[in-house]
């Protein structure tokens, strides 16, 4: 099965990516998976362009295809202003609203303090419920003090086990995805304008020839 990890960490190294890798490894201990990681930070420019011109670049399109064809997702965001990061939200805003229907998702987040842990239920869970994904019951939040402390590993294992079970049962029940074209033809703007130009009447064309 194909597991896609979406990490929205902004720094290198990143605690967000560290948590994402731990979750992916834990899922792999419960069920055989091929793991692909999408680093949203690397797609920031293409995400901005997609909002302004309506077309994803090659890297963004490949990431979108990976996410929408995954058997399961692990999504991890840093917390800013008590919610997911704007870059994380923008990545998922560009997906078709039906693209994740029936997809099992494990939600996770990192932050500087445990006070932000409610982001899982107040922001992430509603987002993926809106996208019609199947969200694992256990979300994982890691504050700065959680690294190396008791409890984080247990939450990681529990969430991974839940996602693995959802992935195992999702293949037959998953609804058909909307068909998407593999490629599209880009028509030059000048050619579009020429097609809109009115055709000269026969008499006008004849006059143009006699004048020449």
JSON list of N, CA, C and O in Angstrom, two decimals, residues 126-155:
[
{"chain": "A", "resi": 126, "resn": "UNK", "atom": "N", "xyz": [-11.73, 19.16, 11.50]},
{"chain": "A", "resi": 126, "resn": "UNK", "atom": "CA", "xyz": [-12.79, 19.73, 10.65]},
{"chain": "A", "resi": 126, "resn": "UNK", "atom": "C", "xyz": [-12.36, 19.90, 9.19]},
{"chain": "A", "resi": 126, "resn": "UNK", "atom": "O", "xyz": [-13.17, 19.69, 8.27]},
{"chain": "A", "resi": 127, "resn": "UNK", "atom": "N", "xyz": [-11.10, 20.26, 8.95]},
{"chain": "A", "resi": 127, "resn": "UNK", "atom": "CA", "xyz": [-10.62, 20.43, 7.58]},
{"chain": "A", "resi": 127, "resn": "UNK", "atom": "C", "xyz": [-10.74, 19.13, 6.79]},
{"chain": "A", "resi": 127, "resn": "UNK", "atom": "O", "xyz": [-11.29, 19.11, 5.68]},
{"chain": "A", "resi": 128, "resn": "UNK", "atom": "N", "xyz": [-10.26, 18.05, 7.35]},
{"chain": "A", "resi": 128, "resn": "UNK", "atom": "CA", "xyz": [-10.27, 16.79, 6.61]},
{"chain": "A", "resi": 128, "resn": "UNK", "atom": "C", "xyz": [-11.64, 16.11, 6.62]},
{"chain": "A", "resi": 128, "resn": "UNK", "atom": "O", "xyz": [-11.94, 15.33, 5.72]},
{"chain": "A", "resi": 129, "resn": "UNK", "atom": "N", "xyz": [-12.45, 16.44, 7.59]},
{"chain": "A", "resi": 129, "resn": "UNK", "atom": "CA", "xyz": [-13.85, 15.99, 7.53]},
{"chain": "A", "resi": 129, "resn": "UNK", "atom": "C", "xyz": [-14.57, 16.68, 6.38]},
{"chain": "A", "resi": 129, "resn": "UNK", "atom": "O", "xyz": [-15.36, 16.07, 5.66]},
{"chain": "A", "resi": 130, "resn": "UNK", "atom": "N", "xyz": [-14.29, 17.97, 6.19]},
{"chain": "A", "resi": 130, "resn": "UNK", "atom": "CA", "xyz": [-14.88, 18.70, 5.06]},
{"chain": "A", "resi": 130, "resn": "UNK", "atom": "C", "xyz": [-14.44, 18.09, 3.73]},
{"chain": "A", "resi": 130, "resn": "UNK", "atom": "O", "xyz": [-15.23, 18.02, 2.78]},
{"chain": "A", "resi": 131, "resn": "UNK", "atom": "N", "xyz": [-13.19, 17.64, 3.66]},
{"chain": "A", "resi": 131, "resn": "UNK", "atom": "CA", "xyz": [-12.68, 17.03, 2.44]},
{"chain": "A", "resi": 131, "resn": "UNK", "atom": "C", "xyz": [-13.12, 15.57, 2.29]},
{"chain": "A", "resi": 131, "resn": "UNK", "atom": "O", "xyz": [-12.70, 14.89, 1.37]},
{"chain": "A", "resi": 132, "resn": "UNK", "atom": "N", "xyz": [-13.96, 15.11, 3.21]},
{"chain": "A", "resi": 132, "resn": "UNK", "atom": "CA", "xyz": [-14.56, 13.77, 3.17]},
{"chain": "A", "resi": 132, "resn": "UNK", "atom": "C", "xyz": [-13.55, 12.65, 3.37]},
{"chain": "A", "resi": 132, "resn": "UNK", "atom": "O", "xyz": [-13.78, 11.50, 2.96]},
{"chain": "A", "resi": 133, "resn": "UNK", "atom": "N", "xyz": [-12.42, 12.98, 3.98]},
{"chain": "A", "resi": 133, "resn": "UNK", "atom": "CA", "xyz": [-11.46, 11.94, 4.33]},
{"chain": "A", "resi": 133, "resn": "UNK", "atom": "C", "xyz": [-11.95, 11.21, 5.58]},
{"chain": "A", "resi": 133, "resn": "UNK", "atom": "O", "xyz": [-12.84, 11.68, 6.30]},
{"chain": "A", "resi": 134, "resn": "UNK", "atom": "N", "xyz": [-11.35, 10.05, 5.84]},
{"chain": "A", "resi": 134, "resn": "UNK", "atom": "CA", "xyz": [-11.66, 9.27, 7.04]},
{"chain": "A", "resi": 134, "resn": "UNK", "atom": "C", "xyz": [-10.52, 9.51, 8.03]},
{"chain": "A", "resi": 134, "resn": "UNK", "atom": "O", "xyz": [-9.41, 9.02, 7.84]},
{"chain": "A", "resi": 135, "resn": "UNK", "atom": "N", "xyz": [-10.79, 10.29, 9.07]},
{"chain": "A", "resi": 135, "resn": "UNK", "atom": "CA", "xyz": [-9.74, 10.71, 9.98]},
{"chain": "A", "resi": 135, "resn": "UNK", "atom": "C", "xyz": [-9.60, 9.71, 11.13]},
{"chain": "A", "resi": 135, "resn": "UNK", "atom": "O", "xyz": [-10.58, 9.35, 11.78]},
{"chain": "A", "resi": 136, "resn": "UNK", "atom": "N", "xyz": [-8.37, 9.26, 11.36]},
{"chain": "A", "resi": 136, "resn": "UNK", "atom": "CA", "xyz": [-8.11, 8.33, 12.45]},
{"chain": "A", "resi": 136, "resn": "UNK", "atom": "C", "xyz": [-8.51, 8.96, 13.79]},
{"chain": "A", "resi": 136, "resn": "UNK", "atom": "O", "xyz": [-8.31, 10.16, 13.99]},
{"chain": "A", "resi": 137, "resn": "UNK", "atom": "N", "xyz": [-9.07, 8.18, 14.70]},
{"chain": "A", "resi": 137, "resn": "UNK", "atom": "CA", "xyz": [-9.53, 8.74, 15.98]},
{"chain": "A", "resi": 137, "resn": "UNK", "atom": "C", "xyz": [-8.45, 9.45, 16.78]},
{"chain": "A", "resi": 137, "resn": "UNK", "atom": "O", "xyz": [-8.69, 10.47, 17.41]},
{"chain": "A", "resi": 138, "resn": "UNK", "atom": "N", "xyz": [-7.24, 8.91, 16.76]},
{"chain": "A", "resi": 138, "resn": "UNK", "atom": "CA", "xyz": [-6.15, 9.49, 17.55]},
{"chain": "A", "resi": 138, "resn": "UNK", "atom": "C", "xyz": [-5.31, 10.43, 16.70]},
{"chain": "A", "resi": 138, "resn": "UNK", "atom": "O", "xyz": [-4.75, 10.01, 15.68]},
{"chain": "A", "resi": 139, "resn": "UNK", "atom": "N", "xyz": [-5.26, 11.70, 17.10]},
{"chain": "A", "resi": 139, "resn": "UNK", "atom": "CA", "xyz": [-4.31, 12.63, 16.50]},
{"chain": "A", "resi": 139, "resn": "UNK", "atom": "C", "xyz": [-3.10, 12.75, 17.41]},
{"chain": "A", "resi": 139, "resn": "UNK", "atom": "O", "xyz": [-3.17, 12.44, 18.60]},
{"chain": "A", "resi": 140, "resn": "UNK", "atom": "N", "xyz": [-1.99, 13.19, 16.84]},
{"chain": "A", "resi": 140, "resn": "UNK", "atom": "CA", "xyz": [-0.75, 13.27, 17.62]},
{"chain": "A", "resi": 140, "resn": "UNK", "atom": "C", "xyz": [-0.25, 14.70, 17.61]},
{"chain": "A", "resi": 140, "resn": "UNK", "atom": "O", "xyz": [0.03, 15.27, 16.55]},
{"chain": "A", "resi": 141, "resn": "UNK", "atom": "N", "xyz": [-0.12, 15.26, 18.82]},
{"chain": "A", "resi": 141, "resn": "UNK", "atom": "CA", "xyz": [0.45, 16.59, 18.97]},
{"chain": "A", "resi": 141, "resn": "UNK", "atom": "C", "xyz": [1.73, 16.47, 19.78]},
{"chain": "A", "resi": 141, "resn": "UNK", "atom": "O", "xyz": [1.76, 15.79, 20.81]},
{"chain": "A", "resi": 142, "resn": "UNK", "atom": "N", "xyz": [2.79, 17.13, 19.31]},
{"chain": "A", "resi": 142, "resn": "UNK", "atom": "CA", "xyz": [4.07, 17.08, 20.01]},
{"chain": "A", "resi": 142, "resn": "UNK", "atom": "C", "xyz": [4.53, 18.49, 20.33]},
{"chain": "A", "resi": 142, "resn": "UNK", "atom": "O", "xyz": [4.86, 19.26, 19.42]},
{"chain": "A", "resi": 143, "resn": "UNK", "atom": "N", "xyz": [4.52, 18.85, 21.61]},
{"chain": "A", "resi": 143, "resn": "UNK", "atom": "CA", "xyz": [5.08, 20.12, 22.06]},
{"chain": "A", "resi": 143, "resn": "UNK", "atom": "C", "xyz": [6.58, 19.94, 22.29]},
{"chain": "A", "resi": 143, "resn": "UNK", "atom": "O", "xyz": [7.10, 18.82, 22.27]},
{"chain": "A", "resi": 144, "resn": "UNK", "atom": "N", "xyz": [7.27, 21.04, 22.50]},
{"chain": "A", "resi": 144, "resn": "UNK", "atom": "CA", "xyz": [8.72, 20.97, 22.70]},
{"chain": "A", "resi": 144, "resn": "UNK", "atom": "C", "xyz": [9.10, 20.03, 23.82]},
{"chain": "A", "resi": 144, "resn": "UNK", "atom": "O", "xyz": [10.07, 19.26, 23.73]},
{"chain": "A", "resi": 145, "resn": "UNK", "atom": "N", "xyz": [8.32, 20.06, 24.91]},
{"chain": "A", "resi": 145, "resn": "UNK", "atom": "CA", "xyz": [8.66, 19.24, 26.07]},
{"chain": "A", "resi": 145, "resn": "UNK", "atom": "C", "xyz": [8.32, 17.76, 25.89]},
{"chain": "A", "resi": 145, "resn": "UNK", "atom": "O", "xyz": [8.69, 16.92, 26.71]},
{"chain": "A", "resi": 146, "resn": "UNK", "atom": "N", "xyz": [7.60, 17.41, 24.81]},
{"chain": "A", "resi": 146, "resn": "UNK", "atom": "CA", "xyz": [7.20, 16.02, 24.59]},
{"chain": "A", "resi": 146, "resn": "UNK", "atom": "C", "xyz": [8.34, 15.16, 24.04]},
{"chain": "A", "resi": 146, "resn": "UNK", "atom": "O", "xyz": [8.32, 13.94, 24.19]},
{"chain": "A", "resi": 147, "resn": "UNK", "atom": "N", "xyz": [9.30, 15.79, 23.38]},
{"chain": "A", "resi": 147, "resn": "UNK", "atom": "CA", "xyz": [10.38, 15.02, 22.78]},
{"chain": "A", "resi": 147, "resn": "UNK", "atom": "C", "xyz": [11.26, 14.40, 23.87]},
{"chain": "A", "resi": 147, "resn": "UNK", "atom": "O", "xyz": [11.82, 15.09, 24.71]},
{"chain": "A", "resi": 148, "resn": "UNK", "atom": "N", "xyz": [11.31, 13.08, 23.88]},
{"chain": "A", "resi": 148, "resn": "UNK", "atom": "CA", "xyz": [12.07, 12.37, 24.89]},
{"chain": "A", "resi": 148, "resn": "UNK", "atom": "C", "xyz": [11.30, 12.09, 26.16]},
{"chain": "A", "resi": 148, "resn": "UNK", "atom": "O", "xyz": [11.80, 11.40, 27.05]},
{"chain": "A", "resi": 149, "resn": "UNK", "atom": "N", "xyz": [10.07, 12.60, 26.24]},
{"chain": "A", "resi": 149, "resn": "UNK", "atom": "CA", "xyz": [9.26, 12.37, 27.43]},
{"chain": "A", "resi": 149, "resn": "UNK", "atom": "C", "xyz": [8.33, 11.17, 27.22]},
{"chain": "A", "resi": 149, "resn": "UNK", "atom": "O", "xyz": [8.10, 10.73, 26.10]},
{"chain": "A", "resi": 150, "resn": "UNK", "atom": "N", "xyz": [7.79, 10.66, 28.33]},
{"chain": "A", "resi": 150, "resn": "UNK", "atom": "CA", "xyz": [6.85, 9.54, 28.23]},
{"chain": "A", "resi": 150, "resn": "UNK", "atom": "C", "xyz": [5.54, 10.02, 27.61]},
{"chain": "A", "resi": 150, "resn": "UNK", "atom": "O", "xyz": [5.11, 11.15, 27.80]},
{"chain": "A", "resi": 151, "resn": "UNK", "atom": "N", "xyz": [4.92, 9.14, 26.86]},
{"chain": "A", "resi": 151, "resn": "UNK", "atom": "CA", "xyz": [3.60, 9.42, 26.31]},
{"chain": "A", "resi": 151, "resn": "UNK", "atom": "C", "xyz": [3.59, 9.62, 24.81]},
{"chain": "A", "resi": 151, "resn": "UNK", "atom": "O", "xyz": [2.66, 9.17, 24.13]},
{"chain": "A", "resi": 152, "resn": "UNK", "atom": "N", "xyz": [4.58, 10.29, 24.24]},
{"chain": "A", "resi": 152, "resn": "UNK", "atom": "CA", "xyz": [4.57, 10.56, 22.81]},
{"chain": "A", "resi": 152, "resn": "UNK", "atom": "C", "xyz": [4.65, 9.27, 22.00]},
{"chain": "A", "resi": 152, "resn": "UNK", "atom": "O", "xyz": [3.88, 9.08, 21.05]},
{"chain": "A", "resi": 153, "resn": "UNK", "atom": "N", "xyz": [5.55, 8.39, 22.37]},
{"chain": "A", "resi": 153, "resn": "UNK", "atom": "CA", "xyz": [5.69, 7.13, 21.63]},
{"chain": "A", "resi": 153, "resn": "UNK", "atom": "C", "xyz": [4.41, 6.31, 21.67]},
{"chain": "A", "resi": 153, "resn": "UNK", "atom": "O", "xyz": [4.03, 5.68, 20.67]},
{"chain": "A", "resi": 154, "resn": "UNK", "atom": "N", "xyz": [3.73, 6.32, 22.80]},
{"chain": "A", "resi": 154, "resn": "UNK", "atom": "CA", "xyz": [2.47, 5.57, 22.91]},
{"chain": "A", "resi": 154, "resn": "UNK", "atom": "C", "xyz": [1.41, 6.15, 21.98]},
{"chain": "A", "resi": 154, "resn": "UNK", "atom": "O", "xyz": [0.67, 5.41, 21.33]},
{"chain": "A", "resi": 155, "resn": "UNK", "atom": "N", "xyz": [1.33, 7.49, 21.91]},
{"chain": "A", "resi": 155, "resn": "UNK", "atom": "CA", "xyz": [0.34, 8.13, 21.02]},
{"chain": "A", "resi": 155, "resn": "UNK", "atom": "C", "xyz": [0.67, 7.84, 19.55]},
{"chain": "A", "resi": 155, "resn": "UNK", "atom": "O", "xyz": [-0.23, 7.61, 18.73]}
]
